[in-house]
CSV table of C-alpha atoms and ligand atoms in Angstrom, one decimal:
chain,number,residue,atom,x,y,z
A,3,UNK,CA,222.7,127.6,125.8
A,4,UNK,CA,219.4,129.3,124.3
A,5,UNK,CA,216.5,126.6,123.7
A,6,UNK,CA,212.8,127.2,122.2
A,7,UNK,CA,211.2,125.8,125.3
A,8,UNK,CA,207.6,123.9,124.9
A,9,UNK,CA,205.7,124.6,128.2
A,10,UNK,CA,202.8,123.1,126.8
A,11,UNK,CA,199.8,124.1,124.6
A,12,UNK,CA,200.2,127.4,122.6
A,13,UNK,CA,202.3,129.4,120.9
A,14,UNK,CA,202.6,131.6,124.0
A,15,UNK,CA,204.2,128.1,125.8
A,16,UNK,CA,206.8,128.3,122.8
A,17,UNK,CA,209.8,130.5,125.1
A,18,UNK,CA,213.4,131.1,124.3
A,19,UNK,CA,215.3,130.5,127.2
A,20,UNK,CA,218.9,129.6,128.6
A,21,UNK,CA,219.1,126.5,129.5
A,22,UNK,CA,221.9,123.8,130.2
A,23,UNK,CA,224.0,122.4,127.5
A,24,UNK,CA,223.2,118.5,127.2
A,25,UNK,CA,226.0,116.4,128.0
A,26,UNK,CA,226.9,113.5,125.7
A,27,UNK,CA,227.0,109.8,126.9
A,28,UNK,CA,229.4,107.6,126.0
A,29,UNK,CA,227.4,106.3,123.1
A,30,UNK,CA,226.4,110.3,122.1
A,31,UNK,CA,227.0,112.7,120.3
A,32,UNK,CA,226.8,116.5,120.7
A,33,UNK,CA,225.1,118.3,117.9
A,34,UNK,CA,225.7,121.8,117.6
A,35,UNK,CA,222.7,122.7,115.7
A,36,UNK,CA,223.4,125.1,112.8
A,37,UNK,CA,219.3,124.8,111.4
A,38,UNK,CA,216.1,123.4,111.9
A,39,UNK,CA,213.4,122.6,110.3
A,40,UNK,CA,209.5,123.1,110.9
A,41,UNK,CA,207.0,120.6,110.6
A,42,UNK,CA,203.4,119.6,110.3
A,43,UNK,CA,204.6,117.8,113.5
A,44,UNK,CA,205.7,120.8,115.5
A,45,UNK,CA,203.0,123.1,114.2
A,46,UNK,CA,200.0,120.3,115.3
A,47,UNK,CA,201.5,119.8,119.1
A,48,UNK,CA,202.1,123.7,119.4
A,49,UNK,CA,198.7,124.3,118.4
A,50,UNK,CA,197.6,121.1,120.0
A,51,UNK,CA,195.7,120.0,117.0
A,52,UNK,CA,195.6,116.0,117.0
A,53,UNK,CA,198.5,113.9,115.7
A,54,UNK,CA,199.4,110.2,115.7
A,55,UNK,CA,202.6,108.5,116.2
A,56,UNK,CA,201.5,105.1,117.1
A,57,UNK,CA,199.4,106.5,120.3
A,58,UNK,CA,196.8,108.5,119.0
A,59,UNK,CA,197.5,110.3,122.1
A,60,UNK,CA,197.6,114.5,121.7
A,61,UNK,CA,199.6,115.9,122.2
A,62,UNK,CA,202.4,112.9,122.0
A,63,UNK,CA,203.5,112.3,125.2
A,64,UNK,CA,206.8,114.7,125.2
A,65,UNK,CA,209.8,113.3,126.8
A,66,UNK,CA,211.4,115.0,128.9
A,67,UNK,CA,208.8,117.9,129.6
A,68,UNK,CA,209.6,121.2,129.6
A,69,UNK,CA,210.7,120.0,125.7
A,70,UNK,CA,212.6,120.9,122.8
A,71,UNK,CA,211.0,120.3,120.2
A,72,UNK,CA,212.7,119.8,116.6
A,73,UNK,CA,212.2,116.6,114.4
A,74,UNK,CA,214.6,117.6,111.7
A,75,UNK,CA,217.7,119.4,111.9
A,76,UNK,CA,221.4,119.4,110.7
A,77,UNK,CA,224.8,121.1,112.2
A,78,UNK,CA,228.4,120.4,113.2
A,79,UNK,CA,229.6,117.7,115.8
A,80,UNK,CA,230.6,119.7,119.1
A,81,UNK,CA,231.8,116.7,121.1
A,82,UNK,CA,231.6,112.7,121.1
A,83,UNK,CA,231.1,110.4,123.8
A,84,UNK,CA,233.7,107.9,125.0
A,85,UNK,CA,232.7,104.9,122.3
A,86,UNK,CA,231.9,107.1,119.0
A,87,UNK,CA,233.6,105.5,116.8
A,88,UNK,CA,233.4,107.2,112.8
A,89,UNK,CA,232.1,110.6,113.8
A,90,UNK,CA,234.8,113.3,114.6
A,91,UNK,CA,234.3,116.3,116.2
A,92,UNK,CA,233.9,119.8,113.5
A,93,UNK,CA,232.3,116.8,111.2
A,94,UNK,CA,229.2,118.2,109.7
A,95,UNK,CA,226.3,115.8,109.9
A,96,UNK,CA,222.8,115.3,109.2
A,97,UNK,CA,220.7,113.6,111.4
A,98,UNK,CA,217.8,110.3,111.5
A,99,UNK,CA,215.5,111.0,113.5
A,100,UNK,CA,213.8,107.4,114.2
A,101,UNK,CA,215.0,105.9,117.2
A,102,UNK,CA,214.8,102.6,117.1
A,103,UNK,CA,216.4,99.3,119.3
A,104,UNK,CA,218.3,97.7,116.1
A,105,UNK,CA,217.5,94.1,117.9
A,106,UNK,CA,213.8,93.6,116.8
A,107,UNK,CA,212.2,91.5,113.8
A,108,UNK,CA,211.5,95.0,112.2
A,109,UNK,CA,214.6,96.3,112.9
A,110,UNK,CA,216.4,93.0,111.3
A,111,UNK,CA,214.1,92.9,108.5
A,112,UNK,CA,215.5,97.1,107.6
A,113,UNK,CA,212.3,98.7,108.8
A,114,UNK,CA,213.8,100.6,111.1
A,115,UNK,CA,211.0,103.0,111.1
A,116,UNK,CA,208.6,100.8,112.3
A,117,UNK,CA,210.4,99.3,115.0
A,118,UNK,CA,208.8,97.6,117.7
A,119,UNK,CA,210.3,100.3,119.9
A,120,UNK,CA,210.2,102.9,117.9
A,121,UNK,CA,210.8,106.4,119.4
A,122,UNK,CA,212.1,109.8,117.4
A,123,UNK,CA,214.2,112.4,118.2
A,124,UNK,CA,212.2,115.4,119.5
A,125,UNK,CA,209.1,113.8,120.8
A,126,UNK,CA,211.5,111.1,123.3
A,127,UNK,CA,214.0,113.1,123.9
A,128,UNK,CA,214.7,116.8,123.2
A,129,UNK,CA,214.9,117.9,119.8
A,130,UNK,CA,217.2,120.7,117.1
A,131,UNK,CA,215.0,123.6,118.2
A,132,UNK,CA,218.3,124.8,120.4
A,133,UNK,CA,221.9,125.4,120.2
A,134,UNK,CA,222.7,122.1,121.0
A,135,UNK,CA,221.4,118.8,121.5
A,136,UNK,CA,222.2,115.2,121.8
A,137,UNK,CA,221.7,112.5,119.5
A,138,UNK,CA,222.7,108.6,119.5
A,139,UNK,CA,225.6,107.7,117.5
A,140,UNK,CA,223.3,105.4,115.5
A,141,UNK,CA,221.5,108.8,114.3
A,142,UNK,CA,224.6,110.6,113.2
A,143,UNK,CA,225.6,111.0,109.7
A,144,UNK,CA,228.5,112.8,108.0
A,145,UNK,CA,227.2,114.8,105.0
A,146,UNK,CA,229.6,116.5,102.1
A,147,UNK,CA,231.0,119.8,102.3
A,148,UNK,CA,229.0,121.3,99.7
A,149,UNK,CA,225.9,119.8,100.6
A,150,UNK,CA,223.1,122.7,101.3
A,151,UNK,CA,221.8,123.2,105.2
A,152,UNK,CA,218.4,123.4,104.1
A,153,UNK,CA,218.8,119.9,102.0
A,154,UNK,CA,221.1,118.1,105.0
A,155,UNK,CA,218.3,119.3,107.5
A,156,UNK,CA,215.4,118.0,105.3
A,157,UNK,CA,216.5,114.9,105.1
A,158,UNK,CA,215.2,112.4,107.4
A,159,UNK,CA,211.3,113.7,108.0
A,160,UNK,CA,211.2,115.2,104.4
A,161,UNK,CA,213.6,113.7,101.4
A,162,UNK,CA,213.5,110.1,103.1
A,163,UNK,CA,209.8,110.0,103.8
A,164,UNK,CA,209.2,110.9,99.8
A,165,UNK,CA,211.9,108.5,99.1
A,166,UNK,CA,210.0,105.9,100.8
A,167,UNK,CA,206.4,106.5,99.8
A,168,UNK,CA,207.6,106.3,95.9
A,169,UNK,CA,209.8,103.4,96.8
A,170,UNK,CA,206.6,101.3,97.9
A,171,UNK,CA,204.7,102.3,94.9
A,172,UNK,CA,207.3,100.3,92.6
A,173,UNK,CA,206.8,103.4,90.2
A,174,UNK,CA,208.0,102.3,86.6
A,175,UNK,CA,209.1,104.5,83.7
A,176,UNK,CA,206.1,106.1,82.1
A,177,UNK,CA,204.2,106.1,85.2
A,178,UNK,CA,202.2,108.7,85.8
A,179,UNK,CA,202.2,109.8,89.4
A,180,UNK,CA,200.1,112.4,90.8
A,181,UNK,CA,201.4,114.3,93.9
A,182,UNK,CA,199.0,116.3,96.3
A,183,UNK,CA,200.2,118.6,98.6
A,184,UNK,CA,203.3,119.6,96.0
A,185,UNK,CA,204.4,122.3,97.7
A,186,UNK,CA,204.9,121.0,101.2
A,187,UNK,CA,207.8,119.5,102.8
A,188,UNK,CA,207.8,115.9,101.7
A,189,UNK,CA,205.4,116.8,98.5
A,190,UNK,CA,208.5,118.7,96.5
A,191,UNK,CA,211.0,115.8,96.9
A,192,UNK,CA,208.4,113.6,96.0
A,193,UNK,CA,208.1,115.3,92.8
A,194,UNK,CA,211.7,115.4,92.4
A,195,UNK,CA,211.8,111.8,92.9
A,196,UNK,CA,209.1,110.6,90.7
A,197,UNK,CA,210.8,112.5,87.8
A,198,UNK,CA,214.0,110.8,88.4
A,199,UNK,CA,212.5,107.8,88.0
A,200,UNK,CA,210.9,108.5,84.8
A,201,UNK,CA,207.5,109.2,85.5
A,202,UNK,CA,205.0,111.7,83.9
A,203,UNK,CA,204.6,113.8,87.1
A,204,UNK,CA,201.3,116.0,87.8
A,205,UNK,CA,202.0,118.3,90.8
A,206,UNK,CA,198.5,119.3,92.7
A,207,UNK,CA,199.2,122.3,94.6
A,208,UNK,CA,196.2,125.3,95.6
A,209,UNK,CA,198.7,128.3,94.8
A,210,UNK,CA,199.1,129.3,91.5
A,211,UNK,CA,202.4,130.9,92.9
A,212,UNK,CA,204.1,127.7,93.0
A,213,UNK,CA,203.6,126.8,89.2
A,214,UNK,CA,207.1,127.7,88.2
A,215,UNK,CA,209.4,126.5,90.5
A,216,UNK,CA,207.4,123.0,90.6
A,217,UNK,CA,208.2,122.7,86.7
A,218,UNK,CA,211.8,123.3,87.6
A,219,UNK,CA,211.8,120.5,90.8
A,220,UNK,CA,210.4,118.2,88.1
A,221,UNK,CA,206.4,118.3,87.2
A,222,UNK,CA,205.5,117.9,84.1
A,223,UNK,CA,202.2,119.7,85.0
A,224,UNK,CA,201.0,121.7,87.7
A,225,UNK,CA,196.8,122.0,88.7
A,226,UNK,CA,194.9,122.9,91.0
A,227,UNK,CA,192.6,119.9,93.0
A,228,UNK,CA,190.0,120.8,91.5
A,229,UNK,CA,191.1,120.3,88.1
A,230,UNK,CA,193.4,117.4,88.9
A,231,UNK,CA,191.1,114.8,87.6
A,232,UNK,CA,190.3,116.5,84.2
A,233,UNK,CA,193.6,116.9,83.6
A,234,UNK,CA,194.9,113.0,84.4
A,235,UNK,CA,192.1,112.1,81.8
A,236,UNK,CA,193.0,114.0,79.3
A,237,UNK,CA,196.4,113.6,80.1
A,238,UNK,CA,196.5,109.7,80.0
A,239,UNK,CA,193.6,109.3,77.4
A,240,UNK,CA,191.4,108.1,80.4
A,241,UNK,CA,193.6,105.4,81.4
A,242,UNK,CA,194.4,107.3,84.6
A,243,UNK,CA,197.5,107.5,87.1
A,244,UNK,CA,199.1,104.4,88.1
A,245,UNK,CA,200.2,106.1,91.6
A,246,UNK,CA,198.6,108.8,94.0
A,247,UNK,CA,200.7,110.4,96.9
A,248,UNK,CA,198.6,112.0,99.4
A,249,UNK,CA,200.6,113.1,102.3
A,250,UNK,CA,197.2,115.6,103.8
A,251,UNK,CA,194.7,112.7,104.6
A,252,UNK,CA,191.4,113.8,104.5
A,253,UNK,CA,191.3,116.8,102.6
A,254,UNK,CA,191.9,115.5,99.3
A,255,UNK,CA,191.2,112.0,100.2
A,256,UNK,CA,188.2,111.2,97.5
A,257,UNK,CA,190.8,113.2,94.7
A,258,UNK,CA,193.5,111.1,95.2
A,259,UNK,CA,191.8,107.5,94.5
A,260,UNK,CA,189.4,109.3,91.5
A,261,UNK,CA,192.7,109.7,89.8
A,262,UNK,CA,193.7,106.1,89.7
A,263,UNK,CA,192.9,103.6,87.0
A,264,UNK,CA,192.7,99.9,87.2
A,265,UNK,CA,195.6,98.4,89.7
A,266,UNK,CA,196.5,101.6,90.9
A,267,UNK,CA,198.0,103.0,94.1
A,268,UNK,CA,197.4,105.3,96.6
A,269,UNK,CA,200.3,106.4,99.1
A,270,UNK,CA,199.4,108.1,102.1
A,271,UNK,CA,201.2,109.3,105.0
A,272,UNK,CA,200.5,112.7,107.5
A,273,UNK,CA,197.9,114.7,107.5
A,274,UNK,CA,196.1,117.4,109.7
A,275,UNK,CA,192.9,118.9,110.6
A,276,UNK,CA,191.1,115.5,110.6
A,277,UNK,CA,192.7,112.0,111.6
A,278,UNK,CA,189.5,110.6,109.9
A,279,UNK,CA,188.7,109.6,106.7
A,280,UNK,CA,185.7,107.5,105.0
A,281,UNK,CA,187.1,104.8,102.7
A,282,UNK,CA,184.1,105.6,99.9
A,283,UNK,CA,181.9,103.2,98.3
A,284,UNK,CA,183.9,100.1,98.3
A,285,UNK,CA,183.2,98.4,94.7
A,286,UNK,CA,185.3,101.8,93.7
A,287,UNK,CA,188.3,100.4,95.3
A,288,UNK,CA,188.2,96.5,95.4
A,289,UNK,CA,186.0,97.2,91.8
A,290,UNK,CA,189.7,98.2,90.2
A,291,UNK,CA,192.3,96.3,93.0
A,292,UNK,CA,192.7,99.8,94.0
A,293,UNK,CA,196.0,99.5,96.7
A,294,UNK,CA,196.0,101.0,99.6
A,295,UNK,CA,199.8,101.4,100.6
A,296,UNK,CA,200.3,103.5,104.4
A,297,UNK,CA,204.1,104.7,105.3
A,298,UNK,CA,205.9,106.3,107.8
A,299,UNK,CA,209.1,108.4,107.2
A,300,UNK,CA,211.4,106.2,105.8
A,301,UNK,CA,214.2,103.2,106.9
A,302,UNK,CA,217.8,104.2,108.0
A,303,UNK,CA,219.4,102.0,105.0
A,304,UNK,CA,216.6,104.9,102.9
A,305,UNK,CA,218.1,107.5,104.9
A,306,UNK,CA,221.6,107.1,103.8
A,307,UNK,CA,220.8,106.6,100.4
A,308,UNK,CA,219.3,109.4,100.1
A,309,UNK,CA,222.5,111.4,101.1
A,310,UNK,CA,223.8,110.1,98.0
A,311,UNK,CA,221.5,112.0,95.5
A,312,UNK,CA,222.1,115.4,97.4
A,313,UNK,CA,223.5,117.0,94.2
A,314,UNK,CA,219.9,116.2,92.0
A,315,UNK,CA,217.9,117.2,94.9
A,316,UNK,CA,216.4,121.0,95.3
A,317,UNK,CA,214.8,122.7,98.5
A,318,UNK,CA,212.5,125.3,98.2
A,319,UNK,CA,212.3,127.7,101.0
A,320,UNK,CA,209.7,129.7,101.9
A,321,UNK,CA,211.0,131.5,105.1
A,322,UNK,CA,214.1,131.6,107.4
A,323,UNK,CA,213.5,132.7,110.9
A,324,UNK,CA,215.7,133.6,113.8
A,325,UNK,CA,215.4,131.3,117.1
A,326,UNK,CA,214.3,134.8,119.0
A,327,UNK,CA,210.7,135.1,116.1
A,328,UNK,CA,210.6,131.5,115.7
A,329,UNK,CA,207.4,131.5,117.5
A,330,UNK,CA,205.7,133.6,114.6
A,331,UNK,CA,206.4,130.5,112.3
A,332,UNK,CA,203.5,128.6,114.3
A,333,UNK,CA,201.2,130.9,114.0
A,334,UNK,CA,201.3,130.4,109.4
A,335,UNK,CA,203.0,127.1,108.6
A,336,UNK,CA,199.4,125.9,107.4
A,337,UNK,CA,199.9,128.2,104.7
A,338,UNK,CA,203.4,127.6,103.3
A,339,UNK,CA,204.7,127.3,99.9
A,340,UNK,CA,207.9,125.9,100.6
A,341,UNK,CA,209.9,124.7,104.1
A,342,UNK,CA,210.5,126.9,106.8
A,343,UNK,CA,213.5,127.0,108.5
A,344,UNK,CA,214.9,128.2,111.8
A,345,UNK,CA,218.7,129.5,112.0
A,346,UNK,CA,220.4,128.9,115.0
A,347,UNK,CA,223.5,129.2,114.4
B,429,ZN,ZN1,213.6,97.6,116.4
């Protein structure tokens, strides 16, 4: 089968080559990947920038090496191992990409994404970036027939971990939530979500570009960063936001507390270019009980709810590439307004 191979560091690492087709366990299933998403994830360890999953380490140690990378992707069942039970073969299927042991306390509690094992698909073992790959029948989801590939492929690293981060801010009707970083991956389903759960929804995105098709996902306005904080005032008669979603860390770190009034909450998840942020003078935090509310990604029971609201849920896509120029897409996802995708089948 033709895999994008990661030799290491570099784009120039990133080759297409033939390469066996994975055989499925009895307790696997083979994927036959129809397309796949790119990350901040895959653009960080390509251009060996640093990331986190737990480690700190960068890259994250890649298993096995050569890799294939590919955190999110979606595509047709090819085969099934021994013991699938549920999952036939031709079924389409979307796919979670947490691994995770199922026996821990984190595991029984639902937190699936923090457990105490936790592992994902693509960084422990080989990823979507290929024709086929295997995934554990725990991981495997059947999705509806008229569900979109760009939505069924989204939907673990990017619709789940919005899902999630709006899930621990408790946001109420009337809430207004600010989201930085709009136009990213997991930015325009957070949008979409807030919306759906009533809030007044201020989208923060650099691009003017992306004005109009944010109003359509769901913002009620759309600002720049720098004029995010003039805006909530006037906007909220200087009460402020009740919630701030920052999935870029440092960059707009000092933005997304300024916007908050008394009690409210920052989410924050991701970012690149720096791991590092300073907190700020503290009195401007504990001074208004100011939460500070980390997540990652998003549980499985989060995952498969999500499936249910595919019909209410838009993707914009920026570019499509084929698997033989997929190695341009590292070289500009910094810039993106929208997902990128990769066809491979
Ligand atoms: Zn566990």
């Amino acid at each position: 089968m033709k895999a994008l191979v990661y030799h290491g560091p570099g784009v120039e690492n990133l080759r297409l080559e033939e390469v066996k087709t994975p055989e499925p366990n009895s307790h696997e299933v083979l994927v036959k990947v129809k397309l796949a998403g790119i990350t901040n994830l895959e653009y960080l360890i390509v251009n060996n920038l640093p990331y986190s999953l737990f480690t700190l380490k960068s890259p994250p140690p890649l298993t096995p090496m050569p890799h294939i990378l590919g955190i999110e992707f979606s595509g047709f069942v090819e085969r099934v191992g021994d013991h699938v039970k549920g999952i036939r073969e031709g079924d389409r299927v979307a796919v979670y990409e947490v691994l995770f042991d199922g026996t821990c306390d984190m595991c029984s509690q639902g937190s699936t994404q923090i457990c105490r094992k936790v592992g994902h698909i693509g960084i422990n073992s080989n990823g979507g970036y290929a024709e086929y790959t295997i995934v554990p029948e725990t991981n495997v989801f059947p999705i509806p027939d008229d569900m979109d590939w760009g939505l069924a492929t989204s939907l673990s690293h990017s619709v789940t971990t919005a899902y999630h981060a709006l899930n621990k801010a408790n946001v109420k009707l009337g809430d207004t939530v600010v989201v930085f970083g709009a136009s990213g991956n997991v930015g325009m389903f957070a949008v979409q979500f807030a919306k759906m759960l009533g809030a007044n929804v201020v989208a923060v995105t650099r691009d003017p570009q992306n004005k109009e098709w944010l109003k359509e996902f769901g913002a009620d306005y759309v600002v720049r960063p720098d004029e995010v904080v003039e805006l909530v005032k006037k906007t909220t008669n200087g009460r402020m936001a009740e919630v701030s979603i920052n999935p870029l860390g440092v960059d707009v770190w000092d933005k997304s507390i300024e916007v908050l009034g008394p009690n409210g909450k920052l989410v924050f998840f991701g970012g690149y270019k720096s791991l590092q942020v300073t907190l700020g003078p503290l009195p401007l935090i504990y001074g208004r009980e100011i939460s500070l509310i980390s997540t990652r990604i998003g549980s499985l029971h989060e995952f498969k709810q999500v499936i249910k609201y595919y019909k209410k849920l838009k993707v914009k896509t920026w570019k499509i590439y084929e698997l033989e120029s997929a190695n341009e897409a590292f070289k500009e996802v910094l810039d993106k307004n929208g997902k990128q995708f990769i066809k491979i089948s």
